């Protein structure tokens, strides 16, 4: 899958872009909690290390748009840029 491909990439810059992140069901983003650990990791079956060459971008629309969720992960860790 795309997460595994991203983790295995050895390019200079590796971006994982998750669009409409606040449309995902609650708990789906929990696999990314390890990004804030030292060393960073993600849950992909088991914990996989994430190098400094890897970055994740979570994108979504305003929370008041239809069907948007206020994810604990985004609320606790996210930075909003408008």
CSV table of N, CA and C in Angstrom, one decimal:
chain,number,residue,atom,x,y,z
A,1,UNK,N,0.8,-1.2,0.0
A,1,UNK,CA,0.0,0.0,0.0
A,1,UNK,C,0.9,1.3,0.0
A,2,UNK,N,0.2,2.4,0.0
A,2,UNK,CA,1.0,3.7,-0.2
A,2,UNK,C,1.8,4.0,1.1
A,3,UNK,N,1.3,3.6,2.2
A,3,UNK,CA,2.1,3.9,3.5
A,3,UNK,C,3.4,3.1,3.5
A,4,UNK,N,3.3,1.8,3.1
A,4,UNK,CA,4.5,1.0,3.0
A,4,UNK,C,5.5,1.5,2.0
A,5,UNK,N,5.0,1.9,0.8
A,5,UNK,CA,5.9,2.4,-0.2
A,5,UNK,C,6.6,3.7,0.3
A,6,UNK,N,5.8,4.6,0.9
A,6,UNK,CA,6.4,5.8,1.5
A,6,UNK,C,7.5,5.5,2.5
A,7,UNK,N,7.2,4.5,3.4
A,7,UNK,CA,8.2,4.2,4.4
A,7,UNK,C,9.5,3.6,3.8
A,8,UNK,N,9.3,2.8,2.7
A,8,UNK,CA,10.5,2.2,2.1
A,8,UNK,C,11.3,3.0,1.1
A,9,UNK,N,10.7,4.2,0.8
A,9,UNK,CA,11.4,5.1,-0.2
A,9,UNK,C,12.7,5.6,0.4
A,10,UNK,N,13.7,5.6,-0.4
A,10,UNK,CA,15.0,6.2,0.1
A,10,UNK,C,15.4,7.5,-0.7
A,11,UNK,N,14.4,8.1,-1.3
A,11,UNK,CA,14.6,9.4,-2.0
A,11,UNK,C,15.0,10.5,-1.0
A,12,UNK,N,15.6,11.5,-1.5
A,12,UNK,CA,16.0,12.7,-0.6
A,12,UNK,C,14.9,13.3,0.2
A,13,UNK,N,13.7,13.4,-0.4
A,13,UNK,CA,12.5,14.0,0.2
A,13,UNK,C,11.3,13.1,0.0
A,14,UNK,N,10.6,12.7,1.0
A,14,UNK,CA,9.5,11.7,0.9
A,14,UNK,C,8.3,12.3,1.6
A,15,UNK,N,7.3,12.7,0.9
A,15,UNK,CA,6.1,13.3,1.5
A,15,UNK,C,4.9,12.4,1.3
A,16,UNK,N,4.2,12.2,2.4
A,16,UNK,CA,2.9,11.5,2.4
A,16,UNK,C,1.9,12.5,2.6
A,17,UNK,N,1.0,12.7,1.6
A,17,UNK,CA,0.0,13.8,1.7
A,17,UNK,C,-1.4,13.1,1.9
A,18,UNK,N,-2.0,13.4,3.1
A,18,UNK,CA,-3.3,12.8,3.4
A,18,UNK,C,-4.3,13.9,3.3
A,19,UNK,N,-5.0,13.8,2.2
A,19,UNK,CA,-6.1,14.8,1.9
A,19,UNK,C,-7.4,14.5,2.6
A,20,UNK,N,-8.1,15.5,3.0
A,20,UNK,CA,-9.4,15.3,3.6
A,20,UNK,C,-9.2,14.5,4.9
A,21,UNK,N,-8.2,14.7,5.7
A,21,UNK,CA,-7.9,14.0,6.9
A,21,UNK,C,-9.0,14.0,7.9
A,22,UNK,N,-9.8,15.1,7.9
A,22,UNK,CA,-10.8,15.2,8.9
A,22,UNK,C,-12.2,14.6,8.4
A,23,UNK,N,-12.1,13.9,7.2
A,23,UNK,CA,-13.2,13.1,6.8
A,23,UNK,C,-13.1,11.6,7.2
A,24,UNK,N,-11.9,11.3,7.7
A,24,UNK,CA,-11.6,9.9,8.1
A,24,UNK,C,-12.3,9.6,9.4
A,25,UNK,N,-12.6,8.3,9.6
A,25,UNK,CA,-13.3,7.9,10.8
A,25,UNK,C,-12.4,8.1,12.0
A,26,UNK,N,-13.0,8.3,13.2
A,26,UNK,CA,-12.2,8.5,14.4
A,26,UNK,C,-11.3,7.3,14.6
A,27,UNK,N,-10.1,7.6,15.0
A,27,UNK,CA,-9.1,6.5,15.3
A,27,UNK,C,-8.2,6.1,14.1
A,28,UNK,N,-8.6,6.5,12.9
A,28,UNK,CA,-7.8,6.1,11.7
A,28,UNK,C,-6.4,6.7,11.8
A,29,UNK,N,-6.3,7.9,12.3
A,29,UNK,CA,-5.0,8.6,12.3
A,29,UNK,C,-4.1,8.2,13.5
A,30,UNK,N,-4.6,7.4,14.4
A,30,UNK,CA,-3.9,7.0,15.5
A,30,UNK,C,-2.6,6.3,15.2
A,31,UNK,N,-2.5,5.7,14.0
A,31,UNK,CA,-1.3,5.0,13.6
A,31,UNK,C,-0.1,6.0,13.4
A,32,UNK,N,-0.4,7.3,13.4
A,32,UNK,CA,0.6,8.3,13.2
A,32,UNK,C,1.1,8.9,14.5
A,33,UNK,N,0.6,8.5,15.6
A,33,UNK,CA,1.0,9.0,16.9
A,33,UNK,C,2.5,8.9,17.2
A,34,UNK,N,3.1,7.8,16.7
A,34,UNK,CA,4.5,7.6,16.8
A,34,UNK,C,5.4,8.7,16.2
A,35,UNK,N,4.8,9.5,15.3
A,35,UNK,CA,5.6,10.5,14.6
A,35,UNK,C,6.2,11.5,15.7
A,36,UNK,N,5.5,11.6,16.8
A,36,UNK,CA,5.9,12.5,17.9
A,36,UNK,C,6.8,11.9,18.9
A,37,UNK,N,7.2,10.6,18.7
A,37,UNK,CA,8.1,9.9,19.6
A,37,UNK,C,9.6,10.1,19.1
A,38,UNK,N,10.5,9.7,19.9
A,38,UNK,CA,11.9,9.8,19.6
A,38,UNK,C,12.5,8.4,19.8
A,39,UNK,N,12.8,7.7,18.7
A,39,UNK,CA,12.7,8.1,17.3
A,39,UNK,C,11.3,8.0,16.8
A,40,UNK,N,11.0,8.8,15.7
A,40,UNK,CA,9.7,8.7,15.2
A,40,UNK,C,9.3,7.4,14.5
A,41,UNK,N,8.0,7.0,14.5
A,41,UNK,CA,7.6,5.8,13.9
A,41,UNK,C,6.1,5.9,13.5
A,42,UNK,N,5.7,5.0,12.7
A,42,UNK,CA,4.3,4.8,12.4
A,42,UNK,C,3.9,3.4,12.5
A,43,UNK,N,2.6,3.1,12.8
A,43,UNK,CA,2.1,1.8,12.9
A,43,UNK,C,1.7,1.3,11.5
A,44,UNK,N,2.4,0.3,11.0
A,44,UNK,CA,2.1,-0.3,9.8
A,44,UNK,C,2.2,-1.8,10.0
A,45,UNK,N,1.2,-2.4,10.6
A,45,UNK,CA,1.3,-3.8,11.1
A,45,UNK,C,2.0,-3.9,12.4
A,46,UNK,N,3.2,-3.3,12.4
A,46,UNK,CA,4.0,-3.1,13.7
A,46,UNK,C,4.6,-1.7,13.5
A,47,UNK,N,5.3,-1.3,14.6
A,47,UNK,CA,6.0,0.0,14.5
A,47,UNK,C,7.1,0.0,13.5
A,48,UNK,N,7.1,1.0,12.6
A,48,UNK,CA,8.1,1.2,11.6
A,48,UNK,C,8.8,2.5,11.8
A,49,UNK,N,10.1,2.5,11.7
A,49,UNK,CA,10.8,3.8,11.9
A,49,UNK,C,10.6,4.7,10.8
A,50,UNK,N,10.6,6.0,11.0
A,50,UNK,CA,10.4,7.1,10.0
A,50,UNK,C,11.7,7.9,10.1
A,51,UNK,N,12.3,8.1,8.9
A,51,UNK,CA,13.6,8.8,8.8
A,51,UNK,C,13.3,10.3,8.8
A,52,UNK,N,14.3,11.1,8.9
A,52,UNK,CA,14.2,12.6,8.8
A,52,UNK,C,13.9,13.0,7.3
A,53,UNK,N,14.0,12.1,6.4
A,53,UNK,CA,13.7,12.4,5.0
A,53,UNK,C,12.2,12.2,4.7
A,54,UNK,N,11.5,11.8,5.7
A,54,UNK,CA,10.0,11.5,5.5
A,54,UNK,C,9.2,12.5,6.3
A,55,UNK,N,8.2,13.1,5.6
A,55,UNK,CA,7.3,14.0,6.2
A,55,UNK,C,5.9,13.7,5.8
A,56,UNK,N,4.9,14.0,6.7
A,56,UNK,CA,3.5,13.8,6.5
A,56,UNK,C,2.8,15.1,6.5
A,57,UNK,N,1.9,15.3,5.6
A,57,UNK,CA,1.1,16.5,5.5
A,57,UNK,C,-0.4,16.0,5.6
A,58,UNK,N,-1.1,16.5,6.6
A,58,UNK,CA,-2.5,16.2,6.8
A,58,UNK,C,-3.3,17.4,6.3
A,59,UNK,N,-4.1,17.3,5.4
A,59,UNK,CA,-4.9,18.4,4.8
A,59,UNK,C,-6.4,18.1,5.1
A,60,UNK,N,-7.2,19.2,5.3
A,60,UNK,CA,-8.6,19.0,5.5
A,60,UNK,C,-9.3,20.4,5.4
A,61,UNK,N,-10.6,20.4,5.3
A,61,UNK,CA,-11.3,21.6,5.3
A,61,UNK,C,-11.8,22.0,6.7
A,62,UNK,N,-12.4,23.1,6.9
A,62,UNK,CA,-12.8,23.6,8.2
A,62,UNK,C,-13.7,22.6,8.8
A,63,UNK,N,-13.7,22.5,10.1
A,63,UNK,CA,-14.5,21.6,10.9
A,63,UNK,C,-15.9,21.8,10.8
A,64,UNK,N,-16.4,22.9,10.4
A,64,UNK,CA,-17.8,23.2,10.3
A,64,UNK,C,-18.4,22.8,9.0
A,65,UNK,N,-17.6,22.3,8.1
A,65,UNK,CA,-18.1,21.8,6.8
A,65,UNK,C,-18.7,20.4,7.1
A,66,UNK,N,-19.6,20.0,6.2
A,66,UNK,CA,-20.4,18.8,6.4
A,66,UNK,C,-19.5,17.5,6.6
A,67,UNK,N,-19.9,16.7,7.5
A,67,UNK,CA,-19.3,15.4,7.7
A,67,UNK,C,-17.8,15.4,8.2
A,68,UNK,N,-17.3,16.5,8.6
A,68,UNK,CA,-16.0,16.6,9.2
A,68,UNK,C,-16.0,16.2,10.6
A,69,UNK,N,-14.9,15.5,11.0
A,69,UNK,CA,-14.7,15.1,12.4
A,69,UNK,C,-13.6,15.9,13.0
A,70,UNK,N,-13.7,16.1,14.3
A,70,UNK,CA,-12.7,16.8,15.1
A,70,UNK,C,-11.8,15.6,15.7
A,71,UNK,N,-10.8,15.2,15.0
A,71,UNK,CA,-10.0,14.1,15.4
A,71,UNK,C,-9.1,14.6,16.6
A,72,UNK,N,-9.0,13.7,17.6
A,72,UNK,CA,-8.1,14.0,18.7
A,72,UNK,C,-6.7,14.1,18.2
A,73,UNK,N,-6.3,13.3,17.3
A,73,UNK,CA,-4.9,13.4,16.8
A,73,UNK,C,-4.6,14.8,16.2
A,74,UNK,N,-5.5,15.3,15.4
A,74,UNK,CA,-5.3,16.6,14.7
A,74,UNK,C,-5.4,17.7,15.8
A,75,UNK,N,-6.3,17.6,16.7
A,75,UNK,CA,-6.6,18.6,17.7
A,75,UNK,C,-5.4,18.7,18.6
A,76,UNK,N,-4.8,17.6,19.0
A,76,UNK,CA,-3.7,17.6,20.0
A,76,UNK,C,-2.4,17.9,19.3
A,77,UNK,N,-2.2,17.5,18.1
A,77,UNK,CA,-0.9,17.6,17.5
A,77,UNK,C,-0.8,18.5,16.3
A,78,UNK,N,-1.9,18.8,15.7
A,78,UNK,CA,-1.9,19.5,14.4
A,78,UNK,C,-1.6,21.0,14.5
A,79,UNK,N,-1.1,21.6,13.4
A,79,UNK,CA,-0.9,23.0,13.3
A,79,UNK,C,-1.8,23.5,12.2
A,80,UNK,N,-2.6,24.5,12.4
A,80,UNK,CA,-3.6,24.9,11.4
A,80,UNK,C,-2.9,26.0,10.6
A,81,UNK,N,-3.0,25.9,9.3
A,81,UNK,CA,-2.5,26.9,8.4
A,81,UNK,C,-3.7,27.2,7.4
A,82,UNK,N,-4.1,28.4,7.4
A,82,UNK,CA,-5.2,28.8,6.5
A,82,UNK,C,-4.8,29.7,5.4
